[in-house]
Tab-separated table of C-alpha atoms and ligand atoms in Angstrom:
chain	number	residue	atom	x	y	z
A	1	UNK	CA	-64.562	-37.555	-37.895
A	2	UNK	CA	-63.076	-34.425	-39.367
A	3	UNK	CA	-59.853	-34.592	-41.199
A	4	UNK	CA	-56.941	-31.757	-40.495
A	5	UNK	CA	-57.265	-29.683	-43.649
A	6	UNK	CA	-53.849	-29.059	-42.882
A	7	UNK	CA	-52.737	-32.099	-43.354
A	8	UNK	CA	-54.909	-32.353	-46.908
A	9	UNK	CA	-53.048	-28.970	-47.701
A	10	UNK	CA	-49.564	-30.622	-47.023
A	11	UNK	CA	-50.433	-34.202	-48.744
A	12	UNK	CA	-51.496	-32.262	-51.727
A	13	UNK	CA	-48.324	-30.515	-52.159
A	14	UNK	CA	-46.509	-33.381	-52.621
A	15	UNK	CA	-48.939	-34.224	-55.611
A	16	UNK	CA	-49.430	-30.767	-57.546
A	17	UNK	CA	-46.883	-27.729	-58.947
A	18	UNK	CA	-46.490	-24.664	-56.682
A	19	UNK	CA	-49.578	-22.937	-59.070
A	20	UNK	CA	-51.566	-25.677	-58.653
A	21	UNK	CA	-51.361	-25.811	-54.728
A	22	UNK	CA	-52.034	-22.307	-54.809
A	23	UNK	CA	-55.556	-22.561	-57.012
A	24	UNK	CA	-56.334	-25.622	-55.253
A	25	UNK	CA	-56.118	-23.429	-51.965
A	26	UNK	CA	-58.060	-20.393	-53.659
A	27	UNK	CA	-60.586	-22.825	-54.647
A	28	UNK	CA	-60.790	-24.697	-51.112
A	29	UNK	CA	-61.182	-20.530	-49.437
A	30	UNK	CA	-63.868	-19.419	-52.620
A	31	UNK	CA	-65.985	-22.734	-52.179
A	32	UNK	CA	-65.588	-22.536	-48.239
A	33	UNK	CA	-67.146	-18.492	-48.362
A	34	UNK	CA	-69.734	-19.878	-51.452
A	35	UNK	CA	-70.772	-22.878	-48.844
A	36	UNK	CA	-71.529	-20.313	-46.353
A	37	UNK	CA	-73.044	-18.039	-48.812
A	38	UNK	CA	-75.696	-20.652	-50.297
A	39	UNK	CA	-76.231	-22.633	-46.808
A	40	UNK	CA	-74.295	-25.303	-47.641
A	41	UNK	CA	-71.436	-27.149	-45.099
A	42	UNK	CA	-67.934	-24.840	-45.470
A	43	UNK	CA	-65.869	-27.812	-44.134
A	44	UNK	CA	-66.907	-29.975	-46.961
A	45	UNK	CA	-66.485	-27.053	-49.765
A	46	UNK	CA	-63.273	-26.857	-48.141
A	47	UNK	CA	-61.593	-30.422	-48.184
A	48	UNK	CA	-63.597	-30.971	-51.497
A	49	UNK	CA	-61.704	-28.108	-53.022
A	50	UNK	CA	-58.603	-28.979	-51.214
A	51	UNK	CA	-58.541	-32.263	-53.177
A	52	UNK	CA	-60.390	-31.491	-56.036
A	53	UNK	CA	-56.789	-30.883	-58.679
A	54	UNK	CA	-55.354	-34.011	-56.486
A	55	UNK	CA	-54.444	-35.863	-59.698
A	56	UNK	CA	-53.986	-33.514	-62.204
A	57	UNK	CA	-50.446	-34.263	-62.714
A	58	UNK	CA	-50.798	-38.031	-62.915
A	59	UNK	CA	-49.663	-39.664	-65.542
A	60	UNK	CA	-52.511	-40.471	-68.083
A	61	UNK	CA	-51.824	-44.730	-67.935
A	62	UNK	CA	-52.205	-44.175	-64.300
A	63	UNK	CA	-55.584	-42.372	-64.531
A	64	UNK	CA	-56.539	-44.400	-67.062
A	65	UNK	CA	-56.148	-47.800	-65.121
A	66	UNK	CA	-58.236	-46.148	-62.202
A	67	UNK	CA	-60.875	-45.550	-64.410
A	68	UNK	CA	-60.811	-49.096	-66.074
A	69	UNK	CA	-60.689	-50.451	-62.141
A	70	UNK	CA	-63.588	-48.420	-60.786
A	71	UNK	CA	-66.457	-49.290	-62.351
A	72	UNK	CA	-68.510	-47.308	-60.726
A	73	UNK	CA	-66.670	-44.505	-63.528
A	74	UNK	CA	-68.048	-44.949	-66.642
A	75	UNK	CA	-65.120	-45.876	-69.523
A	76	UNK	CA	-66.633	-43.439	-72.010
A	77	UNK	CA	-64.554	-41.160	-69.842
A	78	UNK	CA	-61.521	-42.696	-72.023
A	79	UNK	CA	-63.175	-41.549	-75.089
A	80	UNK	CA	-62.995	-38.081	-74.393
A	81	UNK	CA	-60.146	-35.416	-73.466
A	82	UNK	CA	-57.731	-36.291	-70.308
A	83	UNK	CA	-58.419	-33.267	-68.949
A	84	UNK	CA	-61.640	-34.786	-67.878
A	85	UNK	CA	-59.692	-37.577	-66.042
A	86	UNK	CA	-58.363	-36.227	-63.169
A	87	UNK	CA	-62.217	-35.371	-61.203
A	88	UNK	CA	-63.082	-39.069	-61.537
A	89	UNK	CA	-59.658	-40.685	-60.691
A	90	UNK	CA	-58.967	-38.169	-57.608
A	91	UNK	CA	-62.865	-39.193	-56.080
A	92	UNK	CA	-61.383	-42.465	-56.136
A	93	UNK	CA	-57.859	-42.157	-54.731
A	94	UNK	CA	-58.710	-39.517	-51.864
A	95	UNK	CA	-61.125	-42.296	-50.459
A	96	UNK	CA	-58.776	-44.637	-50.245
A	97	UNK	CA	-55.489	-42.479	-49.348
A	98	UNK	CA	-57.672	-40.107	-46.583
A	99	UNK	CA	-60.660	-42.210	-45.876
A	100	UNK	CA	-63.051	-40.162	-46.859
A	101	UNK	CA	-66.427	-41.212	-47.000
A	102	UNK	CA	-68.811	-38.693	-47.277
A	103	UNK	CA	-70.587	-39.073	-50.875
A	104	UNK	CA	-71.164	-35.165	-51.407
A	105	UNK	CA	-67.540	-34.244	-50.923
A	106	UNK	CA	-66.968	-37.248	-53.428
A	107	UNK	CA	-69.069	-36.064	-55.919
A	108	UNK	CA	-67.989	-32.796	-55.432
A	109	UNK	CA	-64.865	-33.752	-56.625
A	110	UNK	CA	-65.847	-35.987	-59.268
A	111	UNK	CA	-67.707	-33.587	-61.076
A	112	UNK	CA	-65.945	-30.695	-61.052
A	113	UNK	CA	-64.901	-30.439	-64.371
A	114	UNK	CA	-67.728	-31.736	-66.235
A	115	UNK	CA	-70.889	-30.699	-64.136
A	116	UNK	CA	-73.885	-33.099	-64.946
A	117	UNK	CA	-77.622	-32.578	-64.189
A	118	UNK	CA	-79.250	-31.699	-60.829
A	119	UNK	CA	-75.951	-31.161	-59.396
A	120	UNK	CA	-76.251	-30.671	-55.541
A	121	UNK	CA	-75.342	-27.388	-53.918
A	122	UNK	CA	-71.996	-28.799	-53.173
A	123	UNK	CA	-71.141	-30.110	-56.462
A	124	UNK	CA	-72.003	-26.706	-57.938
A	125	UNK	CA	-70.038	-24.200	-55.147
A	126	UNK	CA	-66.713	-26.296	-55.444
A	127	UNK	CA	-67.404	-26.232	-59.440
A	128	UNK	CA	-68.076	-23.077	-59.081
A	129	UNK	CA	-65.087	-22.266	-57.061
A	130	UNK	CA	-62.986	-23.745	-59.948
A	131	UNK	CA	-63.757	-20.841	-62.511
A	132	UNK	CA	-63.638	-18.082	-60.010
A	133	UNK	CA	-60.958	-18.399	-57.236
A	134	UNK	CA	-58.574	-15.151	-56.927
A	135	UNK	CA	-55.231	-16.685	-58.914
A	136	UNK	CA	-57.649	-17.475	-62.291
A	137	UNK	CA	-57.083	-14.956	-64.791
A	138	UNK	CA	-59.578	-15.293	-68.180
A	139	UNK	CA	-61.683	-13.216	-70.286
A	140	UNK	CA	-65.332	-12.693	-68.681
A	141	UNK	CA	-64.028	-14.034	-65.016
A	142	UNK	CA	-64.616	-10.652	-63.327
A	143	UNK	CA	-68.200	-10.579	-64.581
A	144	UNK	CA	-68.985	-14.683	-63.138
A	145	UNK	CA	-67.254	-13.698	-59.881
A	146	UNK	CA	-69.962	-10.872	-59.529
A	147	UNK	CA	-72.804	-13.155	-60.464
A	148	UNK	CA	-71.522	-15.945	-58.028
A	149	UNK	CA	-72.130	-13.490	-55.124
A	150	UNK	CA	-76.172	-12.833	-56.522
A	151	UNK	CA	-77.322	-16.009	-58.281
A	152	UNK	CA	-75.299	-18.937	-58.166
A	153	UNK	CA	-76.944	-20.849	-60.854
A	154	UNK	CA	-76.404	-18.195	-63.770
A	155	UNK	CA	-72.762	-17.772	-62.796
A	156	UNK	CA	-72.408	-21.344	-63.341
A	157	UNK	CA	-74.395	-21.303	-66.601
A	158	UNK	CA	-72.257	-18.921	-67.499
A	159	UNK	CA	-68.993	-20.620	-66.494
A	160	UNK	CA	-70.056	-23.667	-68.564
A	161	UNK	CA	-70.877	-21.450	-71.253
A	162	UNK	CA	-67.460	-20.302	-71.283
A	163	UNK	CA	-66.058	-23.711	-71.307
A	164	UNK	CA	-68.342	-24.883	-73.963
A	165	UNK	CA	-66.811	-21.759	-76.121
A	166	UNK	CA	-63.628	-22.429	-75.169
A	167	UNK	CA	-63.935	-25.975	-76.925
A	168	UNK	CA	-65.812	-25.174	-79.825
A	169	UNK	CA	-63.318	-22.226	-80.554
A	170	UNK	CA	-60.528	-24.944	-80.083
A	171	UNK	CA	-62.215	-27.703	-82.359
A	172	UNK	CA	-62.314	-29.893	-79.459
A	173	UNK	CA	-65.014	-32.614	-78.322
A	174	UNK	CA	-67.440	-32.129	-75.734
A	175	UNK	CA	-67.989	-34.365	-73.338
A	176	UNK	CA	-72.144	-35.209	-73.043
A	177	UNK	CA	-72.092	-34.364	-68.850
A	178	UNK	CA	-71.210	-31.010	-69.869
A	179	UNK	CA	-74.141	-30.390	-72.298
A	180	UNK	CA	-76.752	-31.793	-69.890
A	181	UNK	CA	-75.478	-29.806	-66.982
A	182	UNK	CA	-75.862	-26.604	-69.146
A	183	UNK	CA	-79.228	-27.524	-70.332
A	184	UNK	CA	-80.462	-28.315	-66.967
A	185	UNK	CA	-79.666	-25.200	-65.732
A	186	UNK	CA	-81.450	-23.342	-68.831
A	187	UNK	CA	-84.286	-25.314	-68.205
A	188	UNK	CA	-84.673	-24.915	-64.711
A	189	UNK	CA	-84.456	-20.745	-65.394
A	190	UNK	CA	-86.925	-21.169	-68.081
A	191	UNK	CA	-89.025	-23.121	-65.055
A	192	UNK	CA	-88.555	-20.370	-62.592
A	193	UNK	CA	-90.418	-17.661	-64.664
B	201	DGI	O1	-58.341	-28.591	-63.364
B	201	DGI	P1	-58.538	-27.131	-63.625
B	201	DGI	O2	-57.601	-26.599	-64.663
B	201	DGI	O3	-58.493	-26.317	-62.368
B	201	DGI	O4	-60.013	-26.912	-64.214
B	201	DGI	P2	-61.021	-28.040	-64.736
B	201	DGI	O5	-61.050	-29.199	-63.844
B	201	DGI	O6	-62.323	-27.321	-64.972
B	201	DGI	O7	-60.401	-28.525	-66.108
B	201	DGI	C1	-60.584	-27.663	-67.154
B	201	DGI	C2	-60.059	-28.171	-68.442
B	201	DGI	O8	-60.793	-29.296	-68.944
B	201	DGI	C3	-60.259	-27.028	-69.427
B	201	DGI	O9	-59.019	-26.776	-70.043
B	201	DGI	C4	-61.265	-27.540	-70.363
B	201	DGI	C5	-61.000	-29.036	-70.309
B	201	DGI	N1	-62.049	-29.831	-70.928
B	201	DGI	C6	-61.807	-30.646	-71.954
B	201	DGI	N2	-62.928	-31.200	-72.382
B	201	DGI	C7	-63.926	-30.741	-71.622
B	201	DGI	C8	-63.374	-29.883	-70.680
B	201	DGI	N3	-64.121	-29.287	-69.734
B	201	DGI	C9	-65.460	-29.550	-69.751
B	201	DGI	N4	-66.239	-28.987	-68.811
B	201	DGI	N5	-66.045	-30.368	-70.673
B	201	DGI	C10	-65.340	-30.985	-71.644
B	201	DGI	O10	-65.868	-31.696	-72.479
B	202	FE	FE1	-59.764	-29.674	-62.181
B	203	FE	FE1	-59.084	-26.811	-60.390
């Protein structure tokens, strides 16, 4: 059964700022023309990037005891930076609140921040997506959005390369997902040649 994305669209409002509802619908529009660019199913970029920023605004207790209830989330997530919470917690929520029980769309959501290894083609368009969607505004973004539209794997080396700056430059951690997703995709270039 397919869910009104409507409806998603009007639920999440209630959730999010009026910037975040509009990224969240640039991201749900850049994924949905990525899906269709890379073969991959548009409704699913689209929900998943619909609901992808669903609990950003939560509180962090609130996050904090979804992750301690789910253990299918691993607690080293509390370990690390909030701003990784909100992936995690919101795969959990949306399953519950919309019923939602395709595992791709999940994951989708769940890793959007952090990336891991051998992410699926869904996982990496709505991550993608994330970086590149029309209202973000950052130094290199131009240069990823042209790369997402020839090789979808070195635009998102290069968005996690970004992110990975962006911490270092700040002094902050780096949460482990994020290194292996980078390294997997420099090893599967080095692989290619
Ligand atoms: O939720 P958004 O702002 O749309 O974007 P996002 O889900 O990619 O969250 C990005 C924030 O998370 C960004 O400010 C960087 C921060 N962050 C903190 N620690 C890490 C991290 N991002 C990654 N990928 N890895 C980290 O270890
Ligand atoms: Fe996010
Ligand atoms: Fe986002």
């Amino acid at each position: 059964m397919k869910l009104d994305t409507d409806y998603l669209k009007s639920e999440l409002k209630k959730q999010v700022s009026e910037q975040r509802y509009i990224h969240s619908i640039g991201v749900a529009k850049t994924a949905k023309e990525l899906a269709i660019k890379y073969g991959e199913d548009p409704y699913k970029a689209k929900v998943a990037g619909i609901l992808h920023d669903y609990t950003k605004y939560w509180q962090k207790e609130k996050m904090a005891a979804v992750i301690k209830e789910n253990c299918v989330l691993s607690d080293d997530l509390l370990q690390y930076n909030a701003e990784l919470w909100h992936g995690p917690t919101a795969s959990i929520v949306i399953q519950e609140k919309f019923q939602i029980k395709d595992q791709q769309i999940i994951d989708a959501i769940r890793y959007h921040t952090s990336g891991r290894e051998n992410m699926s083609m869904l996982e990496k368009v709505v991550c993608l997506a994330d970086y590149i969607e029309p209202s973000r505004d950052f130094p290199g973004v131009d240069e990823i959005r042209d790369l997402a539209n020839k090789e979808l794997d070195t635009a998102l080396l290069a968005a996690f390369n970004s992110t990975i700056q962006f911490l270092l430059d700040k002094k902050l951690t780096i949460y482990p997902l994020t290194i292996l997703a980078r390294n997997y995709l420099i090893t599967e270039e080095k692989n290619k040649k």
